[in-house]
PDB file of C-alpha atoms in Angstrom:
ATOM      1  CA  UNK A 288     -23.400  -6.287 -35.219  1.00  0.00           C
ATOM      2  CA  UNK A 289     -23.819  -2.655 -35.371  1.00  0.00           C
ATOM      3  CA  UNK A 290     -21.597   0.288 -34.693  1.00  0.00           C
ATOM      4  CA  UNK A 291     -23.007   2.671 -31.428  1.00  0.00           C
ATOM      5  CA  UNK A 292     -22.298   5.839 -32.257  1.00  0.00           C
ATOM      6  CA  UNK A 293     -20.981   7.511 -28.474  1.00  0.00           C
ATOM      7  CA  UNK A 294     -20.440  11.412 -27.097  1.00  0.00           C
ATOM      8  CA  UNK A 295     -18.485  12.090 -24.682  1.00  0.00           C
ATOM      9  CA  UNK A 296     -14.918  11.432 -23.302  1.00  0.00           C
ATOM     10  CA  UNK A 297     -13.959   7.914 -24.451  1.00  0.00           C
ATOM     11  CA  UNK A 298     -11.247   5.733 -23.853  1.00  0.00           C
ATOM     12  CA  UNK A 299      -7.901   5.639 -25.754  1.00  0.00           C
ATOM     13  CA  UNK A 300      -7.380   2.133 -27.486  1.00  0.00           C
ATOM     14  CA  UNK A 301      -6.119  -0.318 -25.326  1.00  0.00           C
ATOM     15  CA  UNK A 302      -6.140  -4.443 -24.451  1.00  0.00           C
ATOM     16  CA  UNK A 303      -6.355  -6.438 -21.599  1.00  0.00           C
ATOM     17  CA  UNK A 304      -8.941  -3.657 -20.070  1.00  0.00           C
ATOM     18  CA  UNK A 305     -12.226  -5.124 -18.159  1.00  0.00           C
ATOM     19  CA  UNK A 306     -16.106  -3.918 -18.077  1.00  0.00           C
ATOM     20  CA  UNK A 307     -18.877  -4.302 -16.466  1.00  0.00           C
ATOM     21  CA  UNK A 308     -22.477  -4.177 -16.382  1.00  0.00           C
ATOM     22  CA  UNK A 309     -23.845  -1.924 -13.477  1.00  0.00           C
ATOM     23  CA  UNK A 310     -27.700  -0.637 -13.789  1.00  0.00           C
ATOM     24  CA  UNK A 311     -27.175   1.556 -16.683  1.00  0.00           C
ATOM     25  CA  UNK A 312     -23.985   2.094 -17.055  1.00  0.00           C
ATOM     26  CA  UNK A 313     -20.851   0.034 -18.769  1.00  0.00           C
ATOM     27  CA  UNK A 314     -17.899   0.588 -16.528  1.00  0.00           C
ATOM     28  CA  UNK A 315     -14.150  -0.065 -17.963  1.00  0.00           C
ATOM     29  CA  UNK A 316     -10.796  -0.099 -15.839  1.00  0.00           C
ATOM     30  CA  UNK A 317      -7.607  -0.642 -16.662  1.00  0.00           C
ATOM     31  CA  UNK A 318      -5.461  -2.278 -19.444  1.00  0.00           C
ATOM     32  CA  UNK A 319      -2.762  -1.440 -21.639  1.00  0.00           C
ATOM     33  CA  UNK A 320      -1.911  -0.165 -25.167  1.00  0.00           C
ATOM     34  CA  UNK A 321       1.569  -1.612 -26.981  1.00  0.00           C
ATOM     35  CA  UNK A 322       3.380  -0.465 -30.086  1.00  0.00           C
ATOM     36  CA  UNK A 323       6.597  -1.658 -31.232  1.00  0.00           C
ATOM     37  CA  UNK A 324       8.378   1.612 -29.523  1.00  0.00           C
ATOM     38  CA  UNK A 325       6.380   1.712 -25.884  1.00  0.00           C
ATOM     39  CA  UNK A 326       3.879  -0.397 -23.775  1.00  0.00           C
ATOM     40  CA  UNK A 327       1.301   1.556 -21.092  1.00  0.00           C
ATOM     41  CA  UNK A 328      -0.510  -0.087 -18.572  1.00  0.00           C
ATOM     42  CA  UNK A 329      -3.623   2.250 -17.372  1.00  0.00           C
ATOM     43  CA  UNK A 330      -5.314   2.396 -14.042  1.00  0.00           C
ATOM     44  CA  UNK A 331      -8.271   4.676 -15.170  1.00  0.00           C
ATOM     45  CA  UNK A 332     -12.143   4.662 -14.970  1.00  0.00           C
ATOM     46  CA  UNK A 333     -14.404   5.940 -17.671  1.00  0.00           C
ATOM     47  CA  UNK A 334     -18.282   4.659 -17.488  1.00  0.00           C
ATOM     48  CA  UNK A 335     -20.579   4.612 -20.230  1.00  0.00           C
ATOM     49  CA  UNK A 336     -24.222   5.810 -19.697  1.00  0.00           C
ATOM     50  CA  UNK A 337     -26.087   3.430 -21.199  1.00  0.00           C
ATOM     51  CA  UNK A 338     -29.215   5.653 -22.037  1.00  0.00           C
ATOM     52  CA  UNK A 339     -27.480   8.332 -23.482  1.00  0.00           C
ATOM     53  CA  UNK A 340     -24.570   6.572 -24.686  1.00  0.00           C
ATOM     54  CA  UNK A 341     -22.008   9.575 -23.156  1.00  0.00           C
ATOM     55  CA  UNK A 342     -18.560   8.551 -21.748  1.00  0.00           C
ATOM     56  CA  UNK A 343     -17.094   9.987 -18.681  1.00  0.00           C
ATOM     57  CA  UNK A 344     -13.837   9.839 -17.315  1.00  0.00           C
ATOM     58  CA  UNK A 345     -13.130   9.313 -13.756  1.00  0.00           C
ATOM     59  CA  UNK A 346     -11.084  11.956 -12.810  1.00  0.00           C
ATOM     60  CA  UNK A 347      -8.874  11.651  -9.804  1.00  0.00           C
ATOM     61  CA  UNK A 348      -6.553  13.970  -7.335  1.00  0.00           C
ATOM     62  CA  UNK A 349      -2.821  13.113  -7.356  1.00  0.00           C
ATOM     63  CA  UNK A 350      -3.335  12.632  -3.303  1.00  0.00           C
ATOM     64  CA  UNK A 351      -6.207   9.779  -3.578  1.00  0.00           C
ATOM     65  CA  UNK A 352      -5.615   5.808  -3.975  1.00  0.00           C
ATOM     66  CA  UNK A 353      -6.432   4.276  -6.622  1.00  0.00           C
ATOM     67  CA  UNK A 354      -5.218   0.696  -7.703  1.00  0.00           C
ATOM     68  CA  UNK A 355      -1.959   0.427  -9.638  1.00  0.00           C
ATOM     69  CA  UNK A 356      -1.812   0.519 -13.744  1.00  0.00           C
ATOM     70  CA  UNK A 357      -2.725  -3.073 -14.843  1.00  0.00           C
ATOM     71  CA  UNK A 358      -4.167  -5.427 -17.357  1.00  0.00           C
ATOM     72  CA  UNK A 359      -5.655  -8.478 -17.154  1.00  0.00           C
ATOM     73  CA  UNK A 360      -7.428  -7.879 -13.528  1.00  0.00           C
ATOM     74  CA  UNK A 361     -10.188  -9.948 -12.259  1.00  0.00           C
ATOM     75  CA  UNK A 362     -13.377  -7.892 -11.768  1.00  0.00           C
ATOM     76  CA  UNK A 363     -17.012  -8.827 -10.653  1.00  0.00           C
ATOM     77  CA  UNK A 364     -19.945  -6.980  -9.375  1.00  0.00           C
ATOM     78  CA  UNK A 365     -20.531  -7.562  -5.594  1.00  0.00           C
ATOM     79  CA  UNK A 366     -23.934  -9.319  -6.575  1.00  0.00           C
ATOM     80  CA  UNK A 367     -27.083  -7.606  -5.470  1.00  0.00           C
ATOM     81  CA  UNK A 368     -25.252  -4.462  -5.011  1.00  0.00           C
ATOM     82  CA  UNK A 369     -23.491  -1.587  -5.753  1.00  0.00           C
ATOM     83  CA  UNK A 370     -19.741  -2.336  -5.215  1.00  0.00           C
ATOM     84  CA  UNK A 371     -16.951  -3.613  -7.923  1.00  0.00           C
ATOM     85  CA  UNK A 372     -14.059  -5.228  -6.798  1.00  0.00           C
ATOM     86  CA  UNK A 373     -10.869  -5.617  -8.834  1.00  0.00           C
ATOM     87  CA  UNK A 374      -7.765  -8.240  -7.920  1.00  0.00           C
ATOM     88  CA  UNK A 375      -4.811  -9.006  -9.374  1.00  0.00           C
ATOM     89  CA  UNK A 376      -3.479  -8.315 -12.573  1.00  0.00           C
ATOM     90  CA  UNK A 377      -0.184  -7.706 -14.413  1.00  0.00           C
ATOM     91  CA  UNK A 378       1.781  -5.176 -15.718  1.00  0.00           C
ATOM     92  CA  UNK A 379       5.251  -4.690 -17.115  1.00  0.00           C
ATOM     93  CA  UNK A 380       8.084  -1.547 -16.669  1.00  0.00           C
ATOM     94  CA  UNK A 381      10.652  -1.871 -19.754  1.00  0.00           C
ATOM     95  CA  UNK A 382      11.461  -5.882 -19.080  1.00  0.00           C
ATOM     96  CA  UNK A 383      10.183  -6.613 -15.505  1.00  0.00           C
ATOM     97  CA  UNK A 384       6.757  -7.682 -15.172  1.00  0.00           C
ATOM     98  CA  UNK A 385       4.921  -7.358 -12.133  1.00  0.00           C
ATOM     99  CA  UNK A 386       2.111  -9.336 -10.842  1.00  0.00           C
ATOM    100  CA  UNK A 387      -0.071  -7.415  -8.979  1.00  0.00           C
ATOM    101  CA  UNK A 388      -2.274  -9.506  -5.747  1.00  0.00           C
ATOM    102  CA  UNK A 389      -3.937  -6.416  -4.580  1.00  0.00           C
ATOM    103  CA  UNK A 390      -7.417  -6.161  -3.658  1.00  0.00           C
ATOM    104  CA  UNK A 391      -9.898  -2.837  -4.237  1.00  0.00           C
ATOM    105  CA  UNK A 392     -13.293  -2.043  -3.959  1.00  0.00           C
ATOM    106  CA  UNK A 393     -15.214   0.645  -5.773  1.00  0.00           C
ATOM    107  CA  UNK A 394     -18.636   1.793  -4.784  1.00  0.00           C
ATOM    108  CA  UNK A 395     -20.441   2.809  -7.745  1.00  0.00           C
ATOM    109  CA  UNK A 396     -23.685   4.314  -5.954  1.00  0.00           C
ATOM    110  CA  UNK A 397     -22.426   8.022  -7.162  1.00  0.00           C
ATOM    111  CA  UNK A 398     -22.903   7.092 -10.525  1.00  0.00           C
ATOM    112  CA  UNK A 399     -26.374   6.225  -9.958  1.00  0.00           C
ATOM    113  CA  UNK A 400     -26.859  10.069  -7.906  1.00  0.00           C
ATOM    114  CA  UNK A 401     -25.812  11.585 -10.607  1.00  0.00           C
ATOM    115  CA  UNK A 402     -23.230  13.998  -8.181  1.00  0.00           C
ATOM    116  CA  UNK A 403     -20.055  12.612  -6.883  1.00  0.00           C
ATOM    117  CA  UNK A 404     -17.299  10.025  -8.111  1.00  0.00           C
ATOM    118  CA  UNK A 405     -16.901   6.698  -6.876  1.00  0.00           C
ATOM    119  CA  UNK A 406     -13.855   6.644  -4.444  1.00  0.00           C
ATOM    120  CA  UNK A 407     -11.312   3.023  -4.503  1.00  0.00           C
ATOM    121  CA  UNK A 408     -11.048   1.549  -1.405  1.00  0.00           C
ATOM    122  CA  UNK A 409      -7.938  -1.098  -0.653  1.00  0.00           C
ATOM    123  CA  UNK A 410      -9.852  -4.076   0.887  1.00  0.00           C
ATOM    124  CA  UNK A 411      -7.283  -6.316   2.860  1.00  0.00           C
ATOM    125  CA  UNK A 412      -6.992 -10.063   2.310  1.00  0.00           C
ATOM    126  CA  UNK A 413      -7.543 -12.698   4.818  1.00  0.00           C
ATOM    127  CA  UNK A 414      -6.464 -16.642   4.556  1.00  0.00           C
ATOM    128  CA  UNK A 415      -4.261 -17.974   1.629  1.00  0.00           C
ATOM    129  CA  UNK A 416      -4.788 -16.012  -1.725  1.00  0.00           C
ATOM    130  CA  UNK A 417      -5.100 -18.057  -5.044  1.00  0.00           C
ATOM    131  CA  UNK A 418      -1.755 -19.008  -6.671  1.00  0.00           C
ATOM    132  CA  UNK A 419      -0.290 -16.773  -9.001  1.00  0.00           C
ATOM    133  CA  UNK A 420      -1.267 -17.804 -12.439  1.00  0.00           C
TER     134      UNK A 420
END
């Protein structure tokens, strides 16, 4: 193991987050940070450009969907291709938990363009989704 030393905006310290590999970049969503006193669930984007090693934060408008805070979300790479797709998840508010069974879709080719942000899409669900678990 090594320490990589990064630049950039990185994320705060967190659990339950996910990443993955895209060309050259690292991408993380989500997760949640808990002290004794508070717990926050996150629903943000950074990437990591691989080459450089600089950390960007996906910044998004107050108007524009983006999935709910969660932790614990399933996420794959569309193989072959340039979209990420997030579903489920949980997250908590004081004692309720929530499970989410959402689906989204990010494309990820404006990362690659070097202009632009990738924009969430909600993808709908057909058939029987898995059980909660």
């Amino acid at each position: 193991w090594s320490v990589v030393e990064t630049t950039g905006t990185s994320p705060s310290p967190r659990s339950g987050h996910r990443m993955v590999v895209w060309r050259n970049f690292l991408v993380l969503f989500g997760g949640f940070y808990e002290t004794v006193r508070e717990t926050k669930y996150f629903n943000d984007l950074y990437y990591l450009n691989l080459q450089n090693l600089q950390w960007t934060k996906v910044e998004y408008g107050p108007h524009e969907q983006v999935p709910a805070p969660r932790s614990g979300t399933l996420m794959c790479l569309y193989p072959g291709g340039d979209c990420l797709y997030i579903y489920g998840g949980y997250s908590k508010n004081r004692d309720a938990g929530k499970i989410h069974q959402d689906c989204w879709m990010l494309n990820l080719k404006p990362l690659a363009g070097g202009g632009g942000r990738p924009h969430w899409e909600r993808v709908g669900k057909k058939g029987n989704p898995p059980s909660i678990r």
